mmCIF file of N, CA and C in Angstrom:
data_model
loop_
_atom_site.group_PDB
_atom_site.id
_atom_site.type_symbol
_atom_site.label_atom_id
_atom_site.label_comp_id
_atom_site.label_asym_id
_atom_site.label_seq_id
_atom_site.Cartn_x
_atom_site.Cartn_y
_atom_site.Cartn_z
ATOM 1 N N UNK A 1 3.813 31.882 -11.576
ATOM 2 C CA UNK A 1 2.727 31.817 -12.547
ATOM 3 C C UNK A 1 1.769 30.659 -12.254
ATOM 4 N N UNK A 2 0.777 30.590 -12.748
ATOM 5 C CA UNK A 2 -0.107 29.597 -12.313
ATOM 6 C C UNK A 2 -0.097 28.447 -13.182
ATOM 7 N N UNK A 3 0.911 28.226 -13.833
ATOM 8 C CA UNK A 3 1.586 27.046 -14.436
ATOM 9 C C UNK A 3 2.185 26.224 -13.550
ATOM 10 N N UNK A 4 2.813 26.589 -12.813
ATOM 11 C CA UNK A 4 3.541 26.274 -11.633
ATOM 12 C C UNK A 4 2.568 25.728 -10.641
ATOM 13 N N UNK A 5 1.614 26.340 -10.427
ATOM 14 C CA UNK A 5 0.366 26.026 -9.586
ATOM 15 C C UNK A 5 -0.002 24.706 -9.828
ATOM 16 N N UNK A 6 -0.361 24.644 -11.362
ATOM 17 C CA UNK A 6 -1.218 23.587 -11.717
ATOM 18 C C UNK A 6 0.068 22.532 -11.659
ATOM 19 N N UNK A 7 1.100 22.557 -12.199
ATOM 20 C CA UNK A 7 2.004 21.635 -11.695
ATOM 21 C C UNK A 7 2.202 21.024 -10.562
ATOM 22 N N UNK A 8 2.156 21.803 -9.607
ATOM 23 C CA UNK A 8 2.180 21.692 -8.314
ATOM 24 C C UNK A 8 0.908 20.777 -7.785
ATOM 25 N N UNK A 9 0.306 21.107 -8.696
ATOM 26 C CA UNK A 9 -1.353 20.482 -8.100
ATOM 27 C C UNK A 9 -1.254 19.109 -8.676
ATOM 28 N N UNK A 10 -0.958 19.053 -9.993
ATOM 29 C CA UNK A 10 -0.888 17.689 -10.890
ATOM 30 C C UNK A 10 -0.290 16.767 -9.878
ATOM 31 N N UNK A 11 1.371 17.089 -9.194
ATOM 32 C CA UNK A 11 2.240 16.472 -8.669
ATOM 33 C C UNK A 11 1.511 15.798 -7.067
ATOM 34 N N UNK A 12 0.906 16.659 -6.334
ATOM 35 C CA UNK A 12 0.433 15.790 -5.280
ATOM 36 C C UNK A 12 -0.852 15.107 -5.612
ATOM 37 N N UNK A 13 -1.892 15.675 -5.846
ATOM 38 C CA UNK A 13 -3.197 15.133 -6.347
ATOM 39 C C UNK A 13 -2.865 13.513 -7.074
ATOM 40 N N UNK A 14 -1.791 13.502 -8.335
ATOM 41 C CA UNK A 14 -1.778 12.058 -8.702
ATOM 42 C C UNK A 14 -1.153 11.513 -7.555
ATOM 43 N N UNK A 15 -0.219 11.753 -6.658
ATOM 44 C CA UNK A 15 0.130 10.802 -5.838
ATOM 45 C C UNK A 15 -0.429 10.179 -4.962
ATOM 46 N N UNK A 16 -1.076 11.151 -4.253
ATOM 47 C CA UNK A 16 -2.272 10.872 -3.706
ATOM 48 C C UNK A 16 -3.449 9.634 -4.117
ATOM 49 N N UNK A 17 -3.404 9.631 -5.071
ATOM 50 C CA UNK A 17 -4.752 9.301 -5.949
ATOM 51 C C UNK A 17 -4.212 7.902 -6.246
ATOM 52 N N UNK A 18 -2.756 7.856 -6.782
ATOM 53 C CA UNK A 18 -2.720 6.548 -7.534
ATOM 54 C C UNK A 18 -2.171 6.040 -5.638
ATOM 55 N N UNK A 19 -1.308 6.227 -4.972
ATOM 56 C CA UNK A 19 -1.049 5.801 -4.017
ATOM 57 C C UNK A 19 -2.800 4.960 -2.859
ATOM 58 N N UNK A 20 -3.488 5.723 -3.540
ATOM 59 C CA UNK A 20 -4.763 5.623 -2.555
ATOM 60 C C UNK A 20 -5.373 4.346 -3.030
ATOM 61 N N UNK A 21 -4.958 4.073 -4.354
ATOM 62 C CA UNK A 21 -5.897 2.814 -4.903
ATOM 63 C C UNK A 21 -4.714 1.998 -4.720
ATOM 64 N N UNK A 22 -3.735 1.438 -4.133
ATOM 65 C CA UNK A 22 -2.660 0.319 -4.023
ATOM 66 C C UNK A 22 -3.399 -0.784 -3.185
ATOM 67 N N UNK A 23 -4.641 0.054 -1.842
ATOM 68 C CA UNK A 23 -4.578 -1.429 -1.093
ATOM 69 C C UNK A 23 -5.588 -2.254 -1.599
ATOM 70 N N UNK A 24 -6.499 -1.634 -2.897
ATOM 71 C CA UNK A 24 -7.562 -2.791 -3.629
ATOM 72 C C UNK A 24 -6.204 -3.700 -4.401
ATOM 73 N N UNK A 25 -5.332 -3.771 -4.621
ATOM 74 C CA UNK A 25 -4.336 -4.304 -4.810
ATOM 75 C C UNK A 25 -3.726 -5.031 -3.985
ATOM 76 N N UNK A 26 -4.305 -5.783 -3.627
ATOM 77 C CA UNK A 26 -3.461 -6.603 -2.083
ATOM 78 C C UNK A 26 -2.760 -7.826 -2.369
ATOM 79 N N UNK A 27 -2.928 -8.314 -3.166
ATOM 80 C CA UNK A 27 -2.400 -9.571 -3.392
ATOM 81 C C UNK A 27 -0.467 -9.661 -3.614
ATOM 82 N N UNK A 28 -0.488 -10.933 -2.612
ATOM 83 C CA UNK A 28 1.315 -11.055 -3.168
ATOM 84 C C UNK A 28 1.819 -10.646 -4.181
ATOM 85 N N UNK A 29 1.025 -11.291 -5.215
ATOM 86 C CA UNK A 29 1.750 -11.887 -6.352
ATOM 87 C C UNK A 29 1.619 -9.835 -7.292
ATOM 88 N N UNK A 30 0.457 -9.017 -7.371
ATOM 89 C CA UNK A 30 0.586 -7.868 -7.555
ATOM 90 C C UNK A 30 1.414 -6.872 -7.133
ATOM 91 N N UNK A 31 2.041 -7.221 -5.813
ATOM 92 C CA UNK A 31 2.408 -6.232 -4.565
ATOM 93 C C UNK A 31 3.898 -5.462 -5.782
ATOM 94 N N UNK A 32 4.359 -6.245 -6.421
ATOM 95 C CA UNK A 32 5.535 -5.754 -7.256
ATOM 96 C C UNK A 32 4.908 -5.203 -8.587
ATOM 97 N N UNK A 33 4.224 -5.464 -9.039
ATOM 98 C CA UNK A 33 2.925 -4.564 -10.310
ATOM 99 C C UNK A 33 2.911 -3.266 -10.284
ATOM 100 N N UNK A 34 2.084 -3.460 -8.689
ATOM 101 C CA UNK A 34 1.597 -2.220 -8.515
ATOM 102 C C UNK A 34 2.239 -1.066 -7.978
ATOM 103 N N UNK A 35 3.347 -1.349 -7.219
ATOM 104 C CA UNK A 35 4.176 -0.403 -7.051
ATOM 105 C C UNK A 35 5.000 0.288 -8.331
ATOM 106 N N UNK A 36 5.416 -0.962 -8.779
ATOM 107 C CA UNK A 36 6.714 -0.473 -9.972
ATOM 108 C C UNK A 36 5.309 0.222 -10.871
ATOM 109 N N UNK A 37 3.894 0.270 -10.973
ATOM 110 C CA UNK A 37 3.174 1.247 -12.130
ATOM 111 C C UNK A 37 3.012 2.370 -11.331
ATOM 112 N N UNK A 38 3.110 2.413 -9.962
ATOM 113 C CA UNK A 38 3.384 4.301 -9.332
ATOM 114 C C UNK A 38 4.575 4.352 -9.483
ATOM 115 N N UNK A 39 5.624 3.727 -9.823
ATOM 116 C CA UNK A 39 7.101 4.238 -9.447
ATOM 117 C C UNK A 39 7.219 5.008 -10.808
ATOM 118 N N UNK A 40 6.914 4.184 -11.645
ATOM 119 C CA UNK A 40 6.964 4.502 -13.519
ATOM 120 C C UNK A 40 5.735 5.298 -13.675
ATOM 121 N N UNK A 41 4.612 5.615 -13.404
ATOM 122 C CA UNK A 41 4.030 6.799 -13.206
ATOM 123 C C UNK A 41 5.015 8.144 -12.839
ATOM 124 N N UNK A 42 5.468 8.006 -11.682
ATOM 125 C CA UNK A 42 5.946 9.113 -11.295
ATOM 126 C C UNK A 42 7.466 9.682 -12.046
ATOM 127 N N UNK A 43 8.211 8.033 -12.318
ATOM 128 C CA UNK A 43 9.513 8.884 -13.151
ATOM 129 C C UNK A 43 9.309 9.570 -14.795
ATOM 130 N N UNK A 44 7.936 9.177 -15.406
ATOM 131 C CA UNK A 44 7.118 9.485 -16.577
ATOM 132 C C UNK A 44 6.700 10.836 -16.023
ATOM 133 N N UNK A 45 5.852 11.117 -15.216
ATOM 134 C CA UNK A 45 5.485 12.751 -14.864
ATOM 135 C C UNK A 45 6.620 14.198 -14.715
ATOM 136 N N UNK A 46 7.580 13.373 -13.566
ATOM 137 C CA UNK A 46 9.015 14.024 -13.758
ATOM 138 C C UNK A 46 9.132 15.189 -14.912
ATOM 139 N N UNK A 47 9.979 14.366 -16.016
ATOM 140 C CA UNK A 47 10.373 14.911 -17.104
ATOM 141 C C UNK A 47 9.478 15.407 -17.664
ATOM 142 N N UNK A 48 7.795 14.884 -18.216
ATOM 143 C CA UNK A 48 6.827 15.155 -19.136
ATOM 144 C C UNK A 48 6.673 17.011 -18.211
ATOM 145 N N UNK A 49 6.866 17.300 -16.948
ATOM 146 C CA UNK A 49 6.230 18.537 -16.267
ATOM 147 C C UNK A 49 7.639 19.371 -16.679
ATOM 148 N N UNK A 50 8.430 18.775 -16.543
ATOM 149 C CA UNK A 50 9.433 19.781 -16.890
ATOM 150 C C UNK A 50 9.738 20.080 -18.519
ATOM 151 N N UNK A 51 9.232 19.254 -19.040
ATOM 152 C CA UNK A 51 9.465 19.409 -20.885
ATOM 153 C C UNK A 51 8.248 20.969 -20.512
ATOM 154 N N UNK A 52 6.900 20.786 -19.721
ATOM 155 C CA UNK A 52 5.699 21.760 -20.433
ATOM 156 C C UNK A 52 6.352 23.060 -19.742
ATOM 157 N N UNK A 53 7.216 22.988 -18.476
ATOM 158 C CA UNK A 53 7.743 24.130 -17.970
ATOM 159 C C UNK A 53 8.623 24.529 -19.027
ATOM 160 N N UNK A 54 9.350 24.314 -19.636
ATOM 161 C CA UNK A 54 10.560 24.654 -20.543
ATOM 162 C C UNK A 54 9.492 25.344 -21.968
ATOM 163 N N UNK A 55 8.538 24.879 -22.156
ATOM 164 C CA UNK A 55 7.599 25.005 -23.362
ATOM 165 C C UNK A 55 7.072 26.394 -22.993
ATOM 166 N N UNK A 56 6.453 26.925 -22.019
ATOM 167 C CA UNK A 56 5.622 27.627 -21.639
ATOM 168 C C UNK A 56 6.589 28.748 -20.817
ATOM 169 N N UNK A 57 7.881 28.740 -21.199
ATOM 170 C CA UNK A 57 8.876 29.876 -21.059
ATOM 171 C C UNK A 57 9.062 29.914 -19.290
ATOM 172 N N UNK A 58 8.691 29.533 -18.661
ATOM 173 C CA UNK A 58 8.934 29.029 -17.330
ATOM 174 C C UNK A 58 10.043 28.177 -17.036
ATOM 175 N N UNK A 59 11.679 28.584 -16.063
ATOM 176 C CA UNK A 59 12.436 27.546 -16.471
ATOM 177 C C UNK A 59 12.042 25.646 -15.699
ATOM 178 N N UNK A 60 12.680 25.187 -16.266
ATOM 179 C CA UNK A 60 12.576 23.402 -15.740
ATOM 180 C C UNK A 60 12.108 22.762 -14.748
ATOM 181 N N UNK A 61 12.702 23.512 -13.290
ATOM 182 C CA UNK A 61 12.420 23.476 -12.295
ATOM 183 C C UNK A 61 10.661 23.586 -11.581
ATOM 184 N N UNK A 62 10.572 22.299 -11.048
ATOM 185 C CA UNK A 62 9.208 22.750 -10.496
ATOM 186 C C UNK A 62 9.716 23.059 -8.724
ATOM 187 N N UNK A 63 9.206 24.121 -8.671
ATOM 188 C CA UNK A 63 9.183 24.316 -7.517
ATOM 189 C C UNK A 63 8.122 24.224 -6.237
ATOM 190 N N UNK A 64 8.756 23.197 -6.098
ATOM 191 C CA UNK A 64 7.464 22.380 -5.105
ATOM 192 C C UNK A 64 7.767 22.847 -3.161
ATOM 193 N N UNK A 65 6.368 23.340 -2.644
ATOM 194 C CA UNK A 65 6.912 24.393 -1.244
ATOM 195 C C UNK A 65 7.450 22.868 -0.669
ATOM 196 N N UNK A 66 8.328 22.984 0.543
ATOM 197 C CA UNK A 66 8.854 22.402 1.558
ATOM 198 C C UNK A 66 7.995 21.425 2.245
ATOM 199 N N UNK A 67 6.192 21.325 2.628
ATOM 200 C CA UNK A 67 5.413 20.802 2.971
ATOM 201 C C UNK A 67 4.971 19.913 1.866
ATOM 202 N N UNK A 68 4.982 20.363 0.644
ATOM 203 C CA UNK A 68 4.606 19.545 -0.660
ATOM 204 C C UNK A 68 5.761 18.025 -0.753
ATOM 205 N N UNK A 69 7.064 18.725 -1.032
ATOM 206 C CA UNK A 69 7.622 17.677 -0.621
ATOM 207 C C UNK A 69 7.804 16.798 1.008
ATOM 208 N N UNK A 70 7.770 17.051 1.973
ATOM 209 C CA UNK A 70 7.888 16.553 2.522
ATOM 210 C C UNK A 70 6.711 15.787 2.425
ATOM 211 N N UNK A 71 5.144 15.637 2.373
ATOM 212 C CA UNK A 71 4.446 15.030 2.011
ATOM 213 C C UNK A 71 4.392 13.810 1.078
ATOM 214 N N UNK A 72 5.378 14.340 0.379
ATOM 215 C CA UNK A 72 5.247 13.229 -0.997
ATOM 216 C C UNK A 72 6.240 11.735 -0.246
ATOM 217 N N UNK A 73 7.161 12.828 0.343
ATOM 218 C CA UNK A 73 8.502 11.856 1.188
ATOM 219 C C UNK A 73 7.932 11.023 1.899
ATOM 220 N N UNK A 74 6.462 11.525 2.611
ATOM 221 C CA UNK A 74 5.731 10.863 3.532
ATOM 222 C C UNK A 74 5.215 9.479 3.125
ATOM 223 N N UNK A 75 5.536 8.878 1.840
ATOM 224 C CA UNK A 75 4.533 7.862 1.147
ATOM 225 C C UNK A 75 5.668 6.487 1.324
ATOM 226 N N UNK A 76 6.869 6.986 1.404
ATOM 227 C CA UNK A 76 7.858 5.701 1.667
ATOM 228 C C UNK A 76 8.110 5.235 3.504
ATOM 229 N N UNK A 77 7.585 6.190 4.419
ATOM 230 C CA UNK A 77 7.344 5.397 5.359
ATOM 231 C C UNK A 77 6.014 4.996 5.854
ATOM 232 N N UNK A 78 5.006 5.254 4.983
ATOM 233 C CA UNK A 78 3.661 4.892 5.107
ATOM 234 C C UNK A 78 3.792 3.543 4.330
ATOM 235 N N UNK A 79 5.043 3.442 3.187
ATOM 236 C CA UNK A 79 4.759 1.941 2.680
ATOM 237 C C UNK A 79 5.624 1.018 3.966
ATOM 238 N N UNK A 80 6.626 1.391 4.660
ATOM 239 C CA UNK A 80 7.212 0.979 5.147
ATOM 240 C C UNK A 80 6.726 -0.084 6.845
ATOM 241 N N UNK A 81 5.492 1.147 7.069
ATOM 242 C CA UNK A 81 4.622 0.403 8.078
ATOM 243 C C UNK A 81 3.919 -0.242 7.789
ATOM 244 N N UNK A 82 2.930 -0.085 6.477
ATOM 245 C CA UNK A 82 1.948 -1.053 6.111
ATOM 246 C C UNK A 82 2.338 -2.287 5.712
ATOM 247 N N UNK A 83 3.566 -2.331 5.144
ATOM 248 C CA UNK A 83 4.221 -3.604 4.914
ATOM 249 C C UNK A 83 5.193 -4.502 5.446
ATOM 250 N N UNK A 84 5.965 -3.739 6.415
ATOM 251 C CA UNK A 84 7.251 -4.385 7.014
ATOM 252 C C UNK A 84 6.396 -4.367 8.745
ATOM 253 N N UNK A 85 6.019 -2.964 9.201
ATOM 254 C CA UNK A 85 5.869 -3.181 10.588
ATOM 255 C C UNK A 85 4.249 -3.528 10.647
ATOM 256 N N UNK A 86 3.513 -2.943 10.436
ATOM 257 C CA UNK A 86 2.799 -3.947 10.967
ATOM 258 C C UNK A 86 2.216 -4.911 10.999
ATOM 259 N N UNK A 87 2.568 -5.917 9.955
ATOM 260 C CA UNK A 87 2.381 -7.393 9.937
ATOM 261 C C UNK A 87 3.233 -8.237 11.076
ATOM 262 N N UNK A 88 4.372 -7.508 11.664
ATOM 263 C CA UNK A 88 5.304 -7.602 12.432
ATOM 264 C C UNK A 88 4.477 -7.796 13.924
ATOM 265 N N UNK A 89 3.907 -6.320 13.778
ATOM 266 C CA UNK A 89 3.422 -5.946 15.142
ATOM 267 C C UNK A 89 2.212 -6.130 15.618
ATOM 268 N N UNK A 90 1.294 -5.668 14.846
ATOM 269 C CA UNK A 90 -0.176 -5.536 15.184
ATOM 270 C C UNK A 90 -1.127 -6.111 14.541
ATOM 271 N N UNK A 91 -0.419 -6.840 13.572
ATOM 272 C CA UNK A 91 -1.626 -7.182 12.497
ATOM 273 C C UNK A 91 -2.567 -8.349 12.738
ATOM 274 N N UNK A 92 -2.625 -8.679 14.018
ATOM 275 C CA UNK A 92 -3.503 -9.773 14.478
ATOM 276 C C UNK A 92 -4.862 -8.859 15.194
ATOM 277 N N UNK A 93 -4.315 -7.545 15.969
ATOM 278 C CA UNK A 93 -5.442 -7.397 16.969
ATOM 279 C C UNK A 93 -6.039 -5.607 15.806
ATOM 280 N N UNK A 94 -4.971 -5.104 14.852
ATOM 281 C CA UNK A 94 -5.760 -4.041 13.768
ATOM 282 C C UNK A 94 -5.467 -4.674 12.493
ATOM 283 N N UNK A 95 -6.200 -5.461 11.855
ATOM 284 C CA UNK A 95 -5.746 -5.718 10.795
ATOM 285 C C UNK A 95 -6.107 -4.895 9.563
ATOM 286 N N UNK A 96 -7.387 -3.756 9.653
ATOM 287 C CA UNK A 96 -7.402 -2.550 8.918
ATOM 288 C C UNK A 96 -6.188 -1.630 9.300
ATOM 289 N N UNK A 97 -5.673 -1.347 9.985
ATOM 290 C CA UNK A 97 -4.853 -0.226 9.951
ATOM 291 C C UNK A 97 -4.391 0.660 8.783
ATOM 292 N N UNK A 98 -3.564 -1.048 8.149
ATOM 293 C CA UNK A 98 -2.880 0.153 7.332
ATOM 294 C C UNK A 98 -3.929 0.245 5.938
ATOM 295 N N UNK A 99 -5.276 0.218 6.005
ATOM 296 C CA UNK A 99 -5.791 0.767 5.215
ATOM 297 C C UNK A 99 -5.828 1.803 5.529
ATOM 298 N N UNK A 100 -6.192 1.924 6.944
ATOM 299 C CA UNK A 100 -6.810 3.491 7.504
ATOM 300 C C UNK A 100 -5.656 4.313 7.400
ATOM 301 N N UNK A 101 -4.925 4.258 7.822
ATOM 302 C CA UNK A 101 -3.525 4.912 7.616
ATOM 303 C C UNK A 101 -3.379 5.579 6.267
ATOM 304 N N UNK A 102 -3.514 4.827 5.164
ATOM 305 C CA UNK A 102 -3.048 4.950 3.648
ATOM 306 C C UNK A 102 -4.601 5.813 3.300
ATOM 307 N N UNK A 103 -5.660 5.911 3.924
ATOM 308 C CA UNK A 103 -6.997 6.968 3.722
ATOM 309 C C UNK A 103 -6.988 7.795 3.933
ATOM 310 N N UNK A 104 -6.310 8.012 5.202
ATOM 311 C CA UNK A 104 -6.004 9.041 6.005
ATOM 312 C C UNK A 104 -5.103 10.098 5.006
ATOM 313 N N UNK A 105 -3.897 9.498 5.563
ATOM 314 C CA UNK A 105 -2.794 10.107 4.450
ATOM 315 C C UNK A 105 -2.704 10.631 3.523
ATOM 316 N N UNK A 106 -3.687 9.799 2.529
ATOM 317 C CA UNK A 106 -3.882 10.465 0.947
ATOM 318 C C UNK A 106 -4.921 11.335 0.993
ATOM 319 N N UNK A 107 -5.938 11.495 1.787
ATOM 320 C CA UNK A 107 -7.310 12.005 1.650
ATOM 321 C C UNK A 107 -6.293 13.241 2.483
ATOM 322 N N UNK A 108 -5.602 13.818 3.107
ATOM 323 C CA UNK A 108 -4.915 14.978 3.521
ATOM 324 C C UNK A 108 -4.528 15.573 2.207
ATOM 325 N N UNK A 109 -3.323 14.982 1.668
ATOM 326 C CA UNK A 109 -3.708 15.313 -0.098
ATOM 327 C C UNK A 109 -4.333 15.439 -1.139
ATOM 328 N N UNK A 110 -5.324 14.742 -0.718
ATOM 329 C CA UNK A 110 -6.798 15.249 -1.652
ATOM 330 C C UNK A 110 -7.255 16.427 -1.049
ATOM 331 N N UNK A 111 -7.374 16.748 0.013
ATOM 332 C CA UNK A 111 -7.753 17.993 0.747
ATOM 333 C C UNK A 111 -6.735 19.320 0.028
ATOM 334 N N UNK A 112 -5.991 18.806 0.215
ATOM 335 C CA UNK A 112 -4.551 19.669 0.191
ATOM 336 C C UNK A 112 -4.608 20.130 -1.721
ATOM 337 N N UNK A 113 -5.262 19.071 -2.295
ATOM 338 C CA UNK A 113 -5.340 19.447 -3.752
ATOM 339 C C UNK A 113 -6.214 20.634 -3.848
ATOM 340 N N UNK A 114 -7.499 20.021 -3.007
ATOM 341 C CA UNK A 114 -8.630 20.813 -3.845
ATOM 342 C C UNK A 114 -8.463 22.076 -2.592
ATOM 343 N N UNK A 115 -7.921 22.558 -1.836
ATOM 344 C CA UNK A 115 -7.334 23.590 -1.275
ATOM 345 C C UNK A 115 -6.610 24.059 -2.591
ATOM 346 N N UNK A 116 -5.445 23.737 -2.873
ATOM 347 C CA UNK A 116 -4.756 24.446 -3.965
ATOM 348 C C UNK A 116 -5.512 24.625 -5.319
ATOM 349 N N UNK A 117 -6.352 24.050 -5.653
ATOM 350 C CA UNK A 117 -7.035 24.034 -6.700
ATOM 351 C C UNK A 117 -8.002 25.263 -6.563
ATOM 352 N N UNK A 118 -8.568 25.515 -5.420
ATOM 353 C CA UNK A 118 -9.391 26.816 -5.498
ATOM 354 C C UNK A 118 -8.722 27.923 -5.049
ATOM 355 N N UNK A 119 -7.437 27.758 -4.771
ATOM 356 C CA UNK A 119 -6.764 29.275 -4.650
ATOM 357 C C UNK A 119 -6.072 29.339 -6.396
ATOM 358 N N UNK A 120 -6.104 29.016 -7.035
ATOM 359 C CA UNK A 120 -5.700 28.506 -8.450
ATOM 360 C C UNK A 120 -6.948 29.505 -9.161
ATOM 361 N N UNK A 121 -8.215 28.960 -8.821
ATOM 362 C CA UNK A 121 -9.301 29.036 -8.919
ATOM 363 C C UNK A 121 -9.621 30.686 -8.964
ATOM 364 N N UNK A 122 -9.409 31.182 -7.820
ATOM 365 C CA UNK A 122 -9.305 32.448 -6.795
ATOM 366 C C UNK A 122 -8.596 33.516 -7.589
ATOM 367 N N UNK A 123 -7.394 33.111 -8.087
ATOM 368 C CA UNK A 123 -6.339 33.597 -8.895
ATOM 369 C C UNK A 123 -6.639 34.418 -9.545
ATOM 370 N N UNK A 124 -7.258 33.595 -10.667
ATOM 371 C CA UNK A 124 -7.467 33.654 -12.182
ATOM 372 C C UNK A 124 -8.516 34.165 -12.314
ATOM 373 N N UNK A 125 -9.621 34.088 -11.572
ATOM 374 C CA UNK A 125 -10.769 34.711 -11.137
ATOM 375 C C UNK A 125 -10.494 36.520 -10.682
ATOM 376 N N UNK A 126 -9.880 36.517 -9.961
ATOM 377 C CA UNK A 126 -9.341 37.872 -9.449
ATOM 378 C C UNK A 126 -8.514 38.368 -10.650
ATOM 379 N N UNK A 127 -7.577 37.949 -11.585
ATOM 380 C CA UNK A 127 -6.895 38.821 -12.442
ATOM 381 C C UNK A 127 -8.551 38.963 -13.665
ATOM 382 N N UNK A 128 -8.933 37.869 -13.945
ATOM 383 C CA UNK A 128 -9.822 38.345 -14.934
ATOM 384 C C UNK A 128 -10.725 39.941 -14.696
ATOM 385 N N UNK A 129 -11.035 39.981 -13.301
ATOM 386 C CA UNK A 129 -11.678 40.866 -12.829
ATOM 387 C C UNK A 129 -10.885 42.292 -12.979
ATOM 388 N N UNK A 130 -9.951 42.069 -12.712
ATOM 389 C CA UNK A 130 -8.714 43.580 -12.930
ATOM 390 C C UNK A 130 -8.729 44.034 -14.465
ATOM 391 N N UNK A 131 -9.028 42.617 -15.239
ATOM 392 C CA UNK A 131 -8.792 43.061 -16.641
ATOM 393 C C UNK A 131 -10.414 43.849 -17.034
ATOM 394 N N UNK A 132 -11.277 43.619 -17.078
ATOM 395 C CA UNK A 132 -12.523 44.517 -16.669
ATOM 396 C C UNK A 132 -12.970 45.649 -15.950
#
């Protein structure tokens, strides 16, 4: 159903989105702020998507495709380079990187939203038309 859709869409689009604004956040003393308000973002979305699935006669489960998650999985070794390796490695001769990296990354999911958002779009558009 296209409940599921929009779930689906809610779930990468915010990650994307709040993950994308972390590096105007640069400072030491934030670096623990701002993570723990995406971490608690995301364990708050969790449950709140599965209470509206259970509401809307759809069971609990969001079923998110195999690329969706693995994407999302993708955000703990994107923190993992921007913060552990390459200050390690490179951060004298690219010291943008891991912005570009973290633009890159999320702006694939912004793509990837508004892709799903107009087959969503497409959908609902096409059944209205059947009903006419």
């Amino acid at each position: 159903p296209a409940a599921l859709l929009h779930a689906r869409l809610v779930v990468v689009l915010s990650a994307a989105a709040h993950y994308a604004q972390l590096p105007l956040i640069f400072g030491a003393a934030e670096y623990v702020v701002s993570r723990a308000m995406v971490g608690l973002y995301a364990c708050a979305l969790a449950p709140a998507l599965r209470h509206k699935m259970r509401a809307i006669s759809v069971d609990g489960e969001l079923r998110m495709r195999w690329y969706e998650r693995y994407y999302l999985y993708g955000f703990i070794p994107l923190e993992i380079v921007c913060v552990v390796a390459h200050p390690l490695l490179v951060a004298p001769r690219l010291p943008f990187a891991p912005l570009m990296l973290t633009s890159v990354y999320c702006a694939i999911g912004v793509h990837y939203g508004a892709l799903l958002a107009y087959r969503l779009w497409v959908l609902e558009h096409a059944r209205d038309e059947k009903v006419l």
